[in-house]
Amino acid sequence: MARTLPDLTADPTRDHKRAVLDAGAVRDAYRRWAGVYDAVFGGVSSFGRKRAVAAVNRLPGTRVLEVGVGTGLALPLYRPEKRVVGVDLSREMLEKARERVAAEELSHVEGLAEMDAEHMAFRDDSFDIAVAMFTASVVPDAKRLFAEMSRVVRPGGQLLFVNHFAAQDGPRWWVERAMAPLSRVLGWHPDFALSDLMGSEVEVESVEPCPPGGLFTLVQVRNGRAVQALAA
């Protein structure tokens, strides 16, 4: 049953310094990360990735868009009947994904494209499901990402997000605030809040903490055209 977005915002006033990300900063960061991404982040992110793909596999519809496909770590996990298209801003990450598709003969992957997730080239209603894993805190404008994913997914389809969302208090809150000015170097916002992705009026179907220790959260939303107003 759908319910109103829970209060997972962190420091809504955000009175600390935060570096602004742009497409160039993201490309530069992931050019550096491409060669070591799987080794550094593959393990800690595997639980959230597996849960997101398992959720996609249970959903009706075959046309799947993976936004921020990266090196393609999730691609082998989709059921064969799902027809997957992946997009990413980083050419270097996509090269790794293409190598994975070829090496593992992933015939369900129909395409991998270099594309800005905030301005995708797909037509409206092109997909049944769109999933963004560890991507929302990377793009310059997460609400624009949300609106674009809504546009390319048919009404009634599903939007899924796995991401780290900032703590509201405690030691981790202070660490995330301290790291915020380093966003351009890291290539993501350590202090990213769920309210940075979608407004409180959006109804979500489920919110599920993921291991390790709830560091990541899986959020599932049924698509409705009303959410496009968020990008206006």
PDB file of C-alpha atoms in Angstrom:
ATOM      1  CA  MET A   1       0.000   0.000   0.000  1.00  0.00           C
ATOM      2  CA  ALA A   2       1.389   3.390  -0.959  1.00  0.00           C
ATOM      3  CA  ARG A   3       2.261   5.782   1.817  1.00  0.00           C
ATOM      4  CA  THR A   4       3.584   9.280   2.230  1.00  0.00           C
ATOM      5  CA  LEU A   5       7.338   9.733   2.046  1.00  0.00           C
ATOM      6  CA  PRO A   6       8.871   9.191   5.510  1.00  0.00           C
ATOM      7  CA  ASP A   7      10.938  11.875   7.170  1.00  0.00           C
ATOM      8  CA  LEU A   8      14.457  10.799   6.256  1.00  0.00           C
ATOM      9  CA  THR A   9      15.772  14.294   5.660  1.00  0.00           C
ATOM     10  CA  ALA A  10      19.074  15.255   7.204  1.00  0.00           C
ATOM     11  CA  ASP A  11      19.664  18.802   8.403  1.00  0.00           C
ATOM     12  CA  PRO A  12      16.995  20.503   6.246  1.00  0.00           C
ATOM     13  CA  THR A  13      18.604  23.916   6.722  1.00  0.00           C
ATOM     14  CA  ARG A  14      22.001  22.560   5.600  1.00  0.00           C
ATOM     15  CA  ASP A  15      23.964  25.480   6.974  1.00  0.00           C
ATOM     16  CA  HIS A  16      27.327  23.862   6.198  1.00  0.00           C
ATOM     17  CA  LYS A  17      29.372  24.345   3.062  1.00  0.00           C
ATOM     18  CA  ARG A  18      28.535  21.998   0.206  1.00  0.00           C
ATOM     19  CA  ALA A  19      30.464  21.761  -3.072  1.00  0.00           C
ATOM     20  CA  VAL A  20      28.367  21.965  -6.233  1.00  0.00           C
ATOM     21  CA  LEU A  21      28.595  19.020  -8.587  1.00  0.00           C
ATOM     22  CA  ASP A  22      28.361  19.373 -12.348  1.00  0.00           C
ATOM     23  CA  ALA A  23      28.673  16.893 -15.209  1.00  0.00           C
ATOM     24  CA  GLY A  24      32.369  17.681 -15.658  1.00  0.00           C
ATOM     25  CA  ALA A  25      33.123  17.024 -11.998  1.00  0.00           C
ATOM     26  CA  VAL A  26      31.264  13.717 -12.125  1.00  0.00           C
ATOM     27  CA  ARG A  27      33.092  12.615 -15.294  1.00  0.00           C
ATOM     28  CA  ASP A  28      36.457  13.539 -13.787  1.00  0.00           C
ATOM     29  CA  ALA A  29      35.721  11.703 -10.549  1.00  0.00           C
ATOM     30  CA  TYR A  30      34.581   8.493 -12.213  1.00  0.00           C
ATOM     31  CA  ARG A  31      37.445   8.577 -14.685  1.00  0.00           C
ATOM     32  CA  ARG A  32      39.621   8.224 -11.591  1.00  0.00           C
ATOM     33  CA  TRP A  33      37.398   5.583  -9.985  1.00  0.00           C
ATOM     34  CA  ALA A  34      36.756   3.384 -13.046  1.00  0.00           C
ATOM     35  CA  GLY A  35      39.775   1.108 -12.663  1.00  0.00           C
ATOM     36  CA  VAL A  36      39.281   0.423  -8.946  1.00  0.00           C
ATOM     37  CA  TYR A  37      35.523   0.912  -8.491  1.00  0.00           C
ATOM     38  CA  ASP A  38      34.629  -2.783  -8.289  1.00  0.00           C
ATOM     39  CA  ALA A  39      37.353  -3.520  -5.752  1.00  0.00           C
ATOM     40  CA  VAL A  40      36.672  -0.473  -3.571  1.00  0.00           C
ATOM     41  CA  PHE A  41      32.862  -0.267  -3.696  1.00  0.00           C
ATOM     42  CA  GLY A  42      31.703  -3.599  -5.126  1.00  0.00           C
ATOM     43  CA  GLY A  43      31.617  -5.429  -1.808  1.00  0.00           C
ATOM     44  CA  VAL A  44      30.007  -2.831   0.429  1.00  0.00           C
ATOM     45  CA  SER A  45      27.362  -2.006  -2.177  1.00  0.00           C
ATOM     46  CA  SER A  46      26.538  -5.595  -3.107  1.00  0.00           C
ATOM     47  CA  PHE A  47      23.658  -6.037  -0.628  1.00  0.00           C
ATOM     48  CA  GLY A  48      21.781  -2.993  -1.867  1.00  0.00           C
ATOM     49  CA  ARG A  49      22.442  -3.907  -5.493  1.00  0.00           C
ATOM     50  CA  LYS A  50      21.146  -7.453  -5.054  1.00  0.00           C
ATOM     51  CA  ARG A  51      18.006  -6.271  -3.269  1.00  0.00           C
ATOM     52  CA  ALA A  52      17.266  -3.690  -5.931  1.00  0.00           C
ATOM     53  CA  VAL A  53      17.628  -6.161  -8.795  1.00  0.00           C
ATOM     54  CA  ALA A  54      15.606  -8.778  -6.905  1.00  0.00           C
ATOM     55  CA  ALA A  55      12.821  -6.198  -6.578  1.00  0.00           C
ATOM     56  CA  VAL A  56      13.055  -5.413 -10.304  1.00  0.00           C
ATOM     57  CA  ASN A  57      12.907  -9.118 -11.139  1.00  0.00           C
ATOM     58  CA  ARG A  58       9.679  -9.515  -9.148  1.00  0.00           C
ATOM     59  CA  LEU A  59       7.940  -6.618 -10.879  1.00  0.00           C
ATOM     60  CA  PRO A  60       5.763  -6.965 -13.985  1.00  0.00           C
ATOM     61  CA  GLY A  61       7.135  -5.612 -17.239  1.00  0.00           C
ATOM     62  CA  THR A  62      10.255  -6.464 -19.192  1.00  0.00           C
ATOM     63  CA  ARG A  63      11.630  -3.090 -20.297  1.00  0.00           C
ATOM     64  CA  VAL A  64      14.180  -2.016 -17.677  1.00  0.00           C
ATOM     65  CA  LEU A  65      16.367   1.080 -17.584  1.00  0.00           C
ATOM     66  CA  GLU A  66      19.364   1.093 -15.256  1.00  0.00           C
ATOM     67  CA  VAL A  67      20.460   4.674 -14.661  1.00  0.00           C
ATOM     68  CA  GLY A  68      24.088   5.006 -13.647  1.00  0.00           C
ATOM     69  CA  VAL A  69      24.979   1.485 -14.743  1.00  0.00           C
ATOM     70  CA  GLY A  70      28.654   2.092 -13.961  1.00  0.00           C
ATOM     71  CA  THR A  71      30.864  -0.947 -14.536  1.00  0.00           C
ATOM     72  CA  GLY A  72      27.811  -3.181 -14.910  1.00  0.00           C
ATOM     73  CA  LEU A  73      28.038  -4.971 -11.575  1.00  0.00           C
ATOM     74  CA  ALA A  74      24.257  -5.469 -11.471  1.00  0.00           C
ATOM     75  CA  LEU A  75      23.792  -6.615 -15.062  1.00  0.00           C
ATOM     76  CA  PRO A  76      24.350 -10.376 -14.499  1.00  0.00           C
ATOM     77  CA  LEU A  77      21.674 -10.373 -11.759  1.00  0.00           C
ATOM     78  CA  TYR A  78      18.651  -9.588 -13.930  1.00  0.00           C
ATOM     79  CA  ARG A  79      16.366 -12.399 -15.055  1.00  0.00           C
ATOM     80  CA  PRO A  80      16.843 -13.381 -18.718  1.00  0.00           C
ATOM     81  CA  GLU A  81      13.347 -12.185 -19.641  1.00  0.00           C
ATOM     82  CA  LYS A  82      14.133  -8.634 -18.544  1.00  0.00           C
ATOM     83  CA  ARG A  83      15.392  -6.474 -21.405  1.00  0.00           C
ATOM     84  CA  VAL A  84      17.881  -4.080 -19.881  1.00  0.00           C
ATOM     85  CA  VAL A  85      19.293  -0.807 -21.163  1.00  0.00           C
ATOM     86  CA  GLY A  86      21.989   0.919 -19.114  1.00  0.00           C
ATOM     87  CA  VAL A  87      23.158   4.525 -19.235  1.00  0.00           C
ATOM     88  CA  ASP A  88      26.041   6.304 -17.573  1.00  0.00           C
ATOM     89  CA  LEU A  89      27.841   9.623 -17.872  1.00  0.00           C
ATOM     90  CA  SER A  90      31.285   8.048 -17.569  1.00  0.00           C
ATOM     91  CA  ARG A  91      32.785   6.607 -20.746  1.00  0.00           C
ATOM     92  CA  GLU A  92      35.437   4.787 -18.741  1.00  0.00           C
ATOM     93  CA  MET A  93      32.836   3.069 -16.524  1.00  0.00           C
ATOM     94  CA  LEU A  94      30.806   2.073 -19.582  1.00  0.00           C
ATOM     95  CA  GLU A  95      33.870   0.472 -21.159  1.00  0.00           C
ATOM     96  CA  LYS A  96      34.099  -1.793 -18.105  1.00  0.00           C
ATOM     97  CA  ALA A  97      30.371  -2.584 -18.380  1.00  0.00           C
ATOM     98  CA  ARG A  98      30.714  -3.511 -22.058  1.00  0.00           C
ATOM     99  CA  GLU A  99      33.616  -5.807 -21.219  1.00  0.00           C
ATOM    100  CA  ARG A 100      31.448  -7.503 -18.585  1.00  0.00           C
ATOM    101  CA  VAL A 101      28.522  -7.969 -20.999  1.00  0.00           C
ATOM    102  CA  ALA A 102      30.804  -9.532 -23.598  1.00  0.00           C
ATOM    103  CA  ALA A 103      32.705 -11.746 -21.162  1.00  0.00           C
ATOM    104  CA  GLU A 104      29.559 -13.072 -19.473  1.00  0.00           C
ATOM    105  CA  GLU A 105      27.467 -13.179 -22.669  1.00  0.00           C
ATOM    106  CA  LEU A 106      24.628 -11.197 -21.138  1.00  0.00           C
ATOM    107  CA  SER A 107      22.133 -11.375 -23.982  1.00  0.00           C
ATOM    108  CA  HIS A 108      19.385  -9.698 -21.943  1.00  0.00           C
ATOM    109  CA  VAL A 109      21.372  -6.428 -22.015  1.00  0.00           C
ATOM    110  CA  GLU A 110      20.063  -4.636 -25.083  1.00  0.00           C
ATOM    111  CA  GLY A 111      22.229  -1.544 -24.937  1.00  0.00           C
ATOM    112  CA  LEU A 112      24.682   0.587 -22.979  1.00  0.00           C
ATOM    113  CA  ALA A 113      24.848   4.293 -23.749  1.00  0.00           C
ATOM    114  CA  GLU A 114      26.807   7.315 -22.610  1.00  0.00           C
ATOM    115  CA  MET A 115      24.076   9.677 -21.489  1.00  0.00           C
ATOM    116  CA  ASP A 116      23.300  12.433 -18.991  1.00  0.00           C
ATOM    117  CA  ALA A 117      20.660  11.031 -16.629  1.00  0.00           C
ATOM    118  CA  GLU A 118      19.141  14.488 -16.202  1.00  0.00           C
ATOM    119  CA  HIS A 119      18.569  14.833 -19.960  1.00  0.00           C
ATOM    120  CA  MET A 120      17.945  11.375 -21.388  1.00  0.00           C
ATOM    121  CA  ALA A 121      17.363  10.814 -25.104  1.00  0.00           C
ATOM    122  CA  PHE A 122      14.598   8.242 -24.661  1.00  0.00           C
ATOM    123  CA  ARG A 123      10.992   8.904 -25.596  1.00  0.00           C
ATOM    124  CA  ASP A 124       8.264   9.170 -22.971  1.00  0.00           C
ATOM    125  CA  ASP A 125       6.982   5.826 -21.625  1.00  0.00           C
ATOM    126  CA  SER A 126       9.914   3.849 -23.064  1.00  0.00           C
ATOM    127  CA  PHE A 127      10.323   1.580 -20.021  1.00  0.00           C
ATOM    128  CA  ASP A 128       8.304  -0.355 -17.456  1.00  0.00           C
ATOM    129  CA  ILE A 129      10.878   0.076 -14.696  1.00  0.00           C
ATOM    130  CA  ALA A 130      13.783   2.406 -14.013  1.00  0.00           C
ATOM    131  CA  VAL A 131      16.323   1.744 -11.292  1.00  0.00           C
ATOM    132  CA  ALA A 132      19.122   4.005 -10.077  1.00  0.00           C
ATOM    133  CA  MET A 133      21.662   2.362  -7.784  1.00  0.00           C
ATOM    134  CA  PHE A 134      24.083   4.652  -5.950  1.00  0.00           C
ATOM    135  CA  THR A 135      23.395   7.344  -8.542  1.00  0.00           C
ATOM    136  CA  ALA A 136      21.038   9.889  -6.982  1.00  0.00           C
ATOM    137  CA  SER A 137      23.765  11.470  -4.834  1.00  0.00           C
ATOM    138  CA  VAL A 138      26.091  11.665  -7.844  1.00  0.00           C
ATOM    139  CA  VAL A 139      24.036  13.754 -10.281  1.00  0.00           C
ATOM    140  CA  PRO A 140      24.070  17.559  -9.996  1.00  0.00           C
ATOM    141  CA  ASP A 141      20.256  17.816  -9.671  1.00  0.00           C
ATOM    142  CA  ALA A 142      18.643  14.723  -8.138  1.00  0.00           C
ATOM    143  CA  LYS A 143      15.097  16.047  -8.505  1.00  0.00           C
ATOM    144  CA  ARG A 144      15.717  16.484 -12.214  1.00  0.00           C
ATOM    145  CA  LEU A 145      16.903  12.875 -12.301  1.00  0.00           C
ATOM    146  CA  PHE A 146      13.683  11.804 -10.570  1.00  0.00           C
ATOM    147  CA  ALA A 147      11.562  13.720 -13.090  1.00  0.00           C
ATOM    148  CA  GLU A 148      13.469  12.276 -16.074  1.00  0.00           C
ATOM    149  CA  MET A 149      13.096   8.735 -14.787  1.00  0.00           C
ATOM    150  CA  SER A 150       9.380   9.402 -14.339  1.00  0.00           C
ATOM    151  CA  ARG A 151       9.132  10.716 -17.897  1.00  0.00           C
ATOM    152  CA  VAL A 152      10.729   7.696 -19.563  1.00  0.00           C
ATOM    153  CA  VAL A 153       8.799   5.145 -17.476  1.00  0.00           C
ATOM    154  CA  ARG A 154       5.159   4.470 -18.336  1.00  0.00           C
ATOM    155  CA  PRO A 155       2.475   5.676 -15.903  1.00  0.00           C
ATOM    156  CA  GLY A 156       1.964   3.001 -13.279  1.00  0.00           C
ATOM    157  CA  GLY A 157       5.483   1.662 -13.785  1.00  0.00           C
ATOM    158  CA  GLN A 158       8.074   1.589 -11.030  1.00  0.00           C
ATOM    159  CA  LEU A 159      11.006   3.785 -10.015  1.00  0.00           C
ATOM    160  CA  LEU A 160      13.569   2.281  -7.662  1.00  0.00           C
ATOM    161  CA  PHE A 161      16.485   3.949  -5.914  1.00  0.00           C
ATOM    162  CA  VAL A 162      19.258   2.481  -3.797  1.00  0.00           C
ATOM    163  CA  ASN A 163      21.386   5.104  -2.149  1.00  0.00           C
ATOM    164  CA  HIS A 164      23.143   6.272   0.951  1.00  0.00           C
ATOM    165  CA  PHE A 165      21.041   8.889   2.688  1.00  0.00           C
ATOM    166  CA  ALA A 166      22.612  11.136   5.304  1.00  0.00           C
ATOM    167  CA  ALA A 167      22.111  10.531   9.010  1.00  0.00           C
ATOM    168  CA  GLN A 168      19.992  12.953  11.019  1.00  0.00           C
ATOM    169  CA  ASP A 169      22.275  13.046  14.051  1.00  0.00           C
ATOM    170  CA  GLY A 170      25.155  11.280  15.753  1.00  0.00           C
ATOM    171  CA  PRO A 171      28.809  10.832  14.744  1.00  0.00           C
ATOM    172  CA  ARG A 172      27.989   9.881  11.131  1.00  0.00           C
ATOM    173  CA  TRP A 173      26.043  13.155  10.744  1.00  0.00           C
ATOM    174  CA  TRP A 174      29.148  15.149  11.684  1.00  0.00           C
ATOM    175  CA  VAL A 175      31.386  13.119   9.358  1.00  0.00           C
ATOM    176  CA  GLU A 176      28.996  13.640   6.439  1.00  0.00           C
ATOM    177  CA  ARG A 177      28.800  17.378   7.092  1.00  0.00           C
ATOM    178  CA  ALA A 178      32.599  17.603   7.255  1.00  0.00           C
ATOM    179  CA  MET A 179      32.959  15.712   3.968  1.00  0.00           C
ATOM    180  CA  ALA A 180      30.361  17.809   2.104  1.00  0.00           C
ATOM    181  CA  PRO A 181      32.905  20.333   0.689  1.00  0.00           C
ATOM    182  CA  LEU A 182      34.766  17.401  -0.908  1.00  0.00           C
ATOM    183  CA  SER A 183      31.841  16.441  -3.167  1.00  0.00           C
ATOM    184  CA  ARG A 184      33.648  17.435  -6.373  1.00  0.00           C
ATOM    185  CA  VAL A 185      36.653  15.257  -5.490  1.00  0.00           C
ATOM    186  CA  LEU A 186      34.556  12.298  -4.340  1.00  0.00           C
ATOM    187  CA  GLY A 187      32.059  12.579  -7.193  1.00  0.00           C
ATOM    188  CA  TRP A 188      29.045  12.317  -4.839  1.00  0.00           C
ATOM    189  CA  HIS A 189      27.348  14.205  -1.999  1.00  0.00           C
ATOM    190  CA  PRO A 190      28.117  12.625   1.410  1.00  0.00           C
ATOM    191  CA  ASP A 191      25.324  14.691   2.998  1.00  0.00           C
ATOM    192  CA  PHE A 192      22.647  13.660   0.480  1.00  0.00           C
ATOM    193  CA  ALA A 193      19.125  13.523   1.939  1.00  0.00           C
ATOM    194  CA  LEU A 194      16.010  11.831   0.597  1.00  0.00           C
ATOM    195  CA  SER A 195      14.400  15.250   0.318  1.00  0.00           C
ATOM    196  CA  ASP A 196      17.104  16.130  -2.224  1.00  0.00           C
ATOM    197  CA  LEU A 197      15.646  13.432  -4.486  1.00  0.00           C
ATOM    198  CA  MET A 198      11.892  13.866  -4.119  1.00  0.00           C
ATOM    199  CA  GLY A 199       9.386  16.093  -2.369  1.00  0.00           C
ATOM    200  CA  SER A 200       7.362  15.107   0.678  1.00  0.00           C
ATOM    201  CA  GLU A 201       4.190  14.910  -1.421  1.00  0.00           C
ATOM    202  CA  VAL A 202       5.496  11.905  -3.365  1.00  0.00           C
ATOM    203  CA  GLU A 203       3.991   8.587  -2.283  1.00  0.00           C
ATOM    204  CA  VAL A 204       6.352   5.671  -1.925  1.00  0.00           C
ATOM    205  CA  GLU A 205       5.505   1.982  -1.959  1.00  0.00           C
ATOM    206  CA  SER A 206       8.326   0.826   0.269  1.00  0.00           C
ATOM    207  CA  VAL A 207      11.450   1.975   2.098  1.00  0.00           C
ATOM    208  CA  GLU A 208      13.861  -0.796   3.043  1.00  0.00           C
ATOM    209  CA  PRO A 209      17.187  -0.411   4.869  1.00  0.00           C
ATOM    210  CA  CYS A 210      19.957  -2.529   3.362  1.00  0.00           C
ATOM    211  CA  PRO A 211      23.097  -4.032   4.902  1.00  0.00           C
ATOM    212  CA  PRO A 212      25.667  -3.294   6.039  1.00  0.00           C
ATOM    213  CA  GLY A 213      24.087  -1.597   9.036  1.00  0.00           C
ATOM    214  CA  GLY A 214      21.425   0.224   7.058  1.00  0.00           C
ATOM    215  CA  LEU A 215      24.105   2.264   5.301  1.00  0.00           C
ATOM    216  CA  PHE A 216      22.013   2.131   2.111  1.00  0.00           C
ATOM    217  CA  THR A 217      18.258   2.335   1.591  1.00  0.00           C
ATOM    218  CA  LEU A 218      16.048   0.884  -1.151  1.00  0.00           C
ATOM    219  CA  VAL A 219      13.142   3.183  -2.053  1.00  0.00           C
ATOM    220  CA  GLN A 220      10.379   2.089  -4.452  1.00  0.00           C
ATOM    221  CA  VAL A 221       7.891   4.516  -6.026  1.00  0.00           C
ATOM    222  CA  ARG A 222       4.959   3.847  -8.355  1.00  0.00           C
ATOM    223  CA  ASN A 223       5.301   6.225 -11.281  1.00  0.00           C
ATOM    224  CA  GLY A 224       2.806   9.024 -11.735  1.00  0.00           C
ATOM    225  CA  ARG A 225       3.053  11.978 -14.069  1.00  0.00           C
ATOM    226  CA  ALA A 226       2.385  14.431 -11.222  1.00  0.00           C
ATOM    227  CA  VAL A 227       5.957  14.016 -10.015  1.00  0.00           C
ATOM    228  CA  GLN A 228       7.244  15.855 -13.070  1.00  0.00           C
ATOM    229  CA  ALA A 229       6.217  19.070 -11.347  1.00  0.00           C
ATOM    230  CA  LEU A 230       9.222  18.575  -9.081  1.00  0.00           C
ATOM    231  CA  ALA A 231      11.526  19.617 -11.908  1.00  0.00           C
ATOM    232  CA  ALA A 232       9.567  22.717 -12.832  1.00  0.00           C
TER     233      ALA A 232
END
